[in-house]
Coordinates of C-alpha atoms in Angstrom, one line a residue:
M1 CA -34.8 14.9 42.5
F2 CA -32.1 17.1 40.9
I3 CA -29.4 15.3 42.7
W4 CA -30.6 11.9 41.6
E5 CA -30.9 13.1 38.0
F6 CA -27.3 14.3 38.2
V7 CA -26.1 11.0 39.7
A8 CA -28.0 9.1 37.0
A9 CA -26.5 11.2 34.3
S10 CA -23.0 10.7 35.8
V11 CA -23.6 6.9 36.0
L12 CA -24.8 7.0 32.4
D13 CA -21.6 8.8 31.4
D14 CA -19.5 6.1 33.0
I15 CA -21.5 3.4 31.2
I16 CA -21.0 5.2 27.9
D17 CA -17.3 5.4 28.7
W18 CA -17.3 1.7 29.3
F19 CA -19.0 1.1 26.0
Y20 CA -16.4 3.3 24.3
S21 CA -13.6 1.4 25.9
Q22 CA -15.1 -1.9 24.9
V23 CA -15.5 -0.7 21.2
V24 CA -11.8 0.5 21.2
G25 CA -10.8 -2.8 22.8
F26 CA -12.7 -4.7 20.2
L27 CA -10.8 -2.7 17.5
G28 CA -7.5 -3.5 19.2
N29 CA -8.5 -7.2 19.4
F30 CA -9.5 -7.1 15.7
F31 CA -6.0 -5.8 14.8
S32 CA -4.4 -8.6 16.9
E33 CA -6.6 -11.2 15.1
M34 CA -5.4 -9.8 11.8
G35 CA -1.9 -10.2 13.0
N36 CA -2.7 -13.7 14.0
M37 CA -4.0 -14.3 10.5
G38 CA -0.6 -13.2 9.1
A39 CA 1.1 -15.7 11.5
E40 CA -1.4 -18.4 10.6
L41 CA -0.5 -17.9 6.9
F42 CA 2.7 -19.9 7.6
Q43 CA 0.6 -22.8 8.8
M44 CA -0.9 -23.4 5.4
E45 CA 0.5 -26.3 3.5
W46 CA 1.3 -24.3 0.3
V47 CA 3.0 -21.6 2.3
Q48 CA 5.0 -24.2 4.1
S49 CA 6.0 -25.7 0.8
I50 CA 7.2 -22.3 -0.4
V51 CA 9.2 -21.8 2.8
L52 CA 10.6 -25.3 2.5
F53 CA 11.7 -24.6 -1.1
F54 CA 13.6 -21.5 -0.1
S55 CA 15.0 -23.4 2.9
Y56 CA 16.5 -26.0 0.5
L57 CA 17.7 -23.2 -1.7
A58 CA 19.4 -21.5 1.3
W59 CA 21.1 -24.8 2.2
A60 CA 22.4 -25.2 -1.3
L61 CA 23.7 -21.7 -1.4
Y62 CA 25.3 -22.2 2.0
A63 CA 27.0 -25.3 0.7
V64 CA 28.3 -23.5 -2.4
G65 CA 29.3 -20.5 -0.3
L66 CA 31.2 -22.8 2.1
V67 CA 33.1 -24.4 -0.7
V68 CA 33.9 -20.9 -2.1
A69 CA 35.0 -19.7 1.3
C70 CA 37.4 -22.7 1.7
F71 CA 38.7 -22.1 -1.8
E72 CA 39.4 -18.4 -1.0
C73 CA 41.0 -19.3 2.3
G74 CA 43.3 -21.8 0.5
V75 CA 44.3 -19.2 -2.0
E76 CA 45.0 -16.6 0.7
Y77 CA 46.8 -19.2 2.9
A78 CA 49.1 -20.0 0.0
S79 CA 50.1 -16.3 0.0
G80 CA 50.5 -16.2 3.8
R81 CA 47.3 -14.2 4.5
G82 CA 44.9 -17.0 5.2
N83 CA 42.9 -17.1 8.5
I84 CA 41.5 -20.6 9.1
R85 CA 40.0 -19.5 12.4
E86 CA 38.0 -16.7 10.8
T87 CA 36.8 -19.0 8.0
A88 CA 35.6 -21.6 10.5
L89 CA 33.8 -18.9 12.5
N90 CA 32.1 -17.6 9.4
A91 CA 31.0 -21.2 8.6
I92 CA 29.4 -21.6 12.0
K93 CA 27.7 -18.2 11.6
G94 CA 26.4 -19.4 8.2
F95 CA 25.1 -22.6 9.7
F96 CA 23.1 -20.8 12.4
A97 CA 21.8 -18.3 9.8
V98 CA 20.6 -21.0 7.4
S99 CA 19.0 -23.0 10.2
L100 CA 17.1 -20.2 11.7
F101 CA 16.2 -17.7 9.0
S102 CA 12.9 -19.4 8.2
V103 CA 11.9 -20.1 11.8
V104 CA 12.9 -17.1 14.0
P105 CA 11.0 -14.4 11.9
V106 CA 7.7 -16.2 12.3
R107 CA 8.2 -16.8 16.0
L108 CA 9.2 -13.2 16.6
Y109 CA 6.2 -12.0 14.6
E110 CA 3.9 -14.2 16.7
L111 CA 5.4 -12.8 19.9
A112 CA 4.9 -9.2 18.7
V113 CA 1.3 -9.9 17.9
S114 CA 0.7 -11.6 21.2
L115 CA 2.2 -8.7 23.1
Q116 CA 0.1 -6.2 21.1
A117 CA -3.1 -8.1 22.0
T118 CA -2.1 -8.1 25.7
M119 CA -1.1 -4.5 25.8
T120 CA -4.3 -3.2 24.0
A121 CA -6.5 -5.4 26.3
G122 CA -4.7 -3.8 29.3
I123 CA -5.1 -0.2 28.0
T124 CA -8.8 -0.6 27.1
G125 CA -9.9 -3.0 29.8
Y126 CA -11.5 -5.1 27.0
G127 CA -13.5 -8.0 28.5
A128 CA -12.4 -7.2 32.1
S129 CA -15.8 -6.1 33.5
S130 CA -19.4 -6.2 32.7
I131 CA -21.9 -3.3 32.4
G132 CA -23.4 -4.2 35.8
E133 CA -20.0 -4.0 37.5
V134 CA -19.3 -0.6 35.9
A135 CA -22.7 0.8 37.1
S136 CA -22.1 -0.5 40.6
Q137 CA -18.6 0.9 40.7
A138 CA -20.0 4.3 39.4
L139 CA -22.6 4.4 42.2
E140 CA -20.0 3.6 44.8
E141 CA -17.8 6.4 43.5
Y142 CA -20.6 9.0 43.6
S143 CA -21.8 7.9 47.0
L144 CA -18.5 9.2 48.4
I145 CA -18.9 12.6 46.9
D146 CA -20.1 15.2 49.4
S147 CA -21.5 17.8 47.0
I148 CA -22.6 18.4 43.4
T149 CA -19.6 20.7 43.0
G150 CA -17.2 17.8 43.7
A151 CA -19.0 15.6 41.3
A152 CA -18.9 18.2 38.6
S153 CA -15.2 18.8 39.0
G154 CA -14.2 16.0 36.6
E155 CA -15.2 17.6 33.3
Y156 CA -14.0 16.2 30.1
A157 CA -11.6 18.2 28.0
G158 CA -12.0 16.1 24.9
I159 CA -14.7 16.0 22.2
G160 CA -17.3 17.4 24.5
S161 CA -15.6 20.7 24.6
V162 CA -15.7 21.1 20.8
T163 CA -18.9 22.8 19.7
S164 CA -18.2 23.3 16.0
P165 CA -19.7 20.5 13.8
F166 CA -17.0 21.1 11.2
I167 CA -14.2 20.5 13.8
I168 CA -16.0 17.3 15.0
L169 CA -16.3 16.2 11.3
F170 CA -12.7 16.9 10.7
C171 CA -11.7 14.9 13.8
L172 CA -13.8 12.0 12.7
I173 CA -12.2 12.0 9.2
L174 CA -8.7 12.0 10.7
M175 CA -9.7 9.2 13.0
A176 CA -11.0 7.1 10.1
Y177 CA -7.9 7.9 8.1
A178 CA -5.6 6.7 10.9
V179 CA -7.7 3.5 11.5
I180 CA -7.8 2.6 7.8
K181 CA -4.1 3.2 7.3
V182 CA -3.2 0.8 10.2
F183 CA -5.8 -1.6 8.9
F184 CA -4.2 -1.9 5.4
A185 CA -0.7 -2.0 7.0
N186 CA -1.7 -5.1 9.1
L187 CA -3.5 -6.7 6.2
K188 CA -0.3 -7.0 4.1
R189 CA 2.2 -7.6 6.8
G190 CA 2.0 -11.5 6.6
G191 CA 2.8 -11.4 2.9
I192 CA 5.7 -9.0 3.5
L193 CA 7.1 -11.4 6.1
L194 CA 6.9 -14.2 3.5
I195 CA 8.7 -12.2 0.9
Q196 CA 11.4 -11.3 3.4
I197 CA 11.9 -15.0 4.3
A198 CA 12.2 -15.8 0.6
V199 CA 14.7 -13.1 0.0
G200 CA 16.7 -14.0 3.2
S201 CA 17.6 -17.3 1.6
L202 CA 19.7 -15.5 -1.0
Y203 CA 22.0 -14.1 1.6
Q204 CA 23.2 -17.5 2.8
F205 CA 25.8 -17.6 0.0
S206 CA 27.6 -14.6 1.5
V207 CA 27.4 -15.4 5.2
P208 CA 29.9 -18.3 5.2
R209 CA 32.3 -16.1 3.1
G210 CA 32.3 -13.4 5.8
Y211 CA 30.1 -10.9 4.0
T212 CA 27.4 -10.4 6.6
D213 CA 26.3 -6.7 5.9
G214 CA 23.4 -7.7 3.7
F215 CA 22.2 -10.4 6.2
V216 CA 22.5 -8.0 9.1
Q217 CA 20.3 -5.5 7.2
W218 CA 17.8 -8.3 6.6
C219 CA 17.7 -9.0 10.3
K220 CA 17.0 -5.4 11.0
Q221 CA 14.1 -5.4 8.6
I222 CA 12.6 -8.4 10.3
I223 CA 12.9 -6.7 13.7
G224 CA 11.5 -3.5 12.2
L225 CA 8.5 -5.5 10.8
C226 CA 7.7 -7.1 14.2
L227 CA 8.3 -3.8 16.0
T228 CA 5.9 -2.1 13.6
A229 CA 3.3 -4.8 14.1
F230 CA 3.5 -4.2 17.9
L231 CA 3.7 -0.4 18.0
Q232 CA 1.2 0.6 15.3
A233 CA -1.9 -1.0 16.8
T234 CA -0.9 -0.2 20.3
I235 CA -0.3 3.5 19.6
L236 CA -3.6 3.7 17.6
V237 CA -5.6 2.2 20.5
A238 CA -3.9 4.5 23.0
G239 CA -4.8 7.5 20.8
L240 CA -8.5 6.3 20.6
M241 CA -8.6 6.0 24.4
L242 CA -7.1 9.5 24.7
F243 CA -9.5 10.9 22.2
R244 CA -12.4 11.0 24.6
D245 CA -10.5 13.2 27.1
H246 CA -8.2 15.2 24.8
A247 CA -9.5 15.1 21.2
L248 CA -6.6 16.8 19.4
L249 CA -3.9 15.1 21.4
G250 CA -5.6 11.7 20.7
I251 CA -5.8 12.5 17.0
G252 CA -2.1 13.4 16.9
L253 CA -1.3 10.1 18.7
M254 CA -3.4 8.1 16.2
L255 CA -1.8 9.8 13.2
S256 CA 1.7 9.1 14.7
A257 CA 0.9 5.4 14.5
G258 CA 1.2 5.6 10.7
E259 CA 4.7 7.0 11.0
V260 CA 6.2 4.0 12.9
P261 CA 7.6 2.4 9.7
R262 CA 9.2 5.7 8.6
V263 CA 10.8 6.2 12.0
A264 CA 12.0 2.6 12.1
G265 CA 13.5 3.1 8.6
A266 CA 15.4 6.1 9.8
F267 CA 17.2 3.8 12.3
G268 CA 18.1 1.2 9.6
M269 CA 15.0 -1.0 10.1
D270 CA 13.2 -0.3 6.9
T271 CA 10.1 -2.6 6.7
S272 CA 9.5 -2.1 3.0
T273 CA 10.5 -4.8 0.5
R274 CA 12.1 -2.5 -2.1
A275 CA 15.5 -2.2 -0.5
N276 CA 15.4 -5.9 0.5
V277 CA 14.7 -7.1 -3.0
M278 CA 17.4 -4.8 -4.5
S279 CA 20.1 -6.1 -2.2
A280 CA 18.9 -9.7 -2.9
V281 CA 19.3 -9.0 -6.6
Y282 CA 22.9 -7.8 -6.0
A283 CA 23.5 -11.0 -4.0
T284 CA 22.2 -13.1 -6.8
Q285 CA 24.5 -11.4 -9.3
T286 CA 27.4 -12.0 -7.0
I287 CA 26.5 -15.7 -6.8
V288 CA 26.3 -15.9 -10.6
N289 CA 29.6 -14.1 -11.1
T290 CA 31.4 -16.3 -8.5
T291 CA 30.0 -19.4 -10.1
R292 CA 31.2 -18.3 -13.5
T293 CA 34.7 -17.6 -12.1
I294 CA 34.9 -21.0 -10.4
A295 CA 33.8 -22.7 -13.6
A296 CA 36.4 -20.9 -15.5
V297 CA 39.1 -21.9 -13.1
A298 CA 38.0 -25.5 -13.2
K299 CA 38.3 -25.6 -16.9

């Protein structure tokens, strides 16, 4: 009777683990659905109208920039320093930039969200098996164990080893903090992507003139945003799965999910909009000053 009670308790533990994995998998799927909501934002008509407006603005700035580039090339060619090949290459770069700046970020973001959903489903096994299959598998595993000692060898080193209620409460608070932080980060990511696309149109004046530093930084911010969308939810789900076996290590992994934007920013992929907007303001001032100069020369 004792052996059967022990086996029943072990099977129940496996079922509880399955429930925990399904709950964590649901959380990962919830984050992926939030990411899909950010991608679906660009399917709304009014958002498409905004993107179309900035696309037209980018084409207009590209045309003006191309004219200014040809003007500058002519002035430099008159003094013997002109490079027609470089000017033509910059014009081609600008054409590709203005054609793809409103399309590639959305597609890249959709890819990152899709990869995050697939990765979290693979980590948690969400939807892969039913409770009956888990119970049958647990019975098959324990039928191969020769003794109770062998069955008791797989003890958990996670939250079960923590006896103090204060430590348990502290761990739960940290877990809730990590989840809420990633939740709000995913909630605003679609809007940030829309702002970055709007700001990216202002760089199209500089690209055909050969000044690509600002646009390259903008590309890094788009990559950093998509990388953050993939890594934050994936690391959080991995930390939640590790929490049941190694509580403190899982908490550390969950808290590290909130540091992904800071680490990406250290490598030049800042996902915030502050630096992006400031560089766009500088680009706008450059456009105004150049336009004034051309108007003065024309007079």
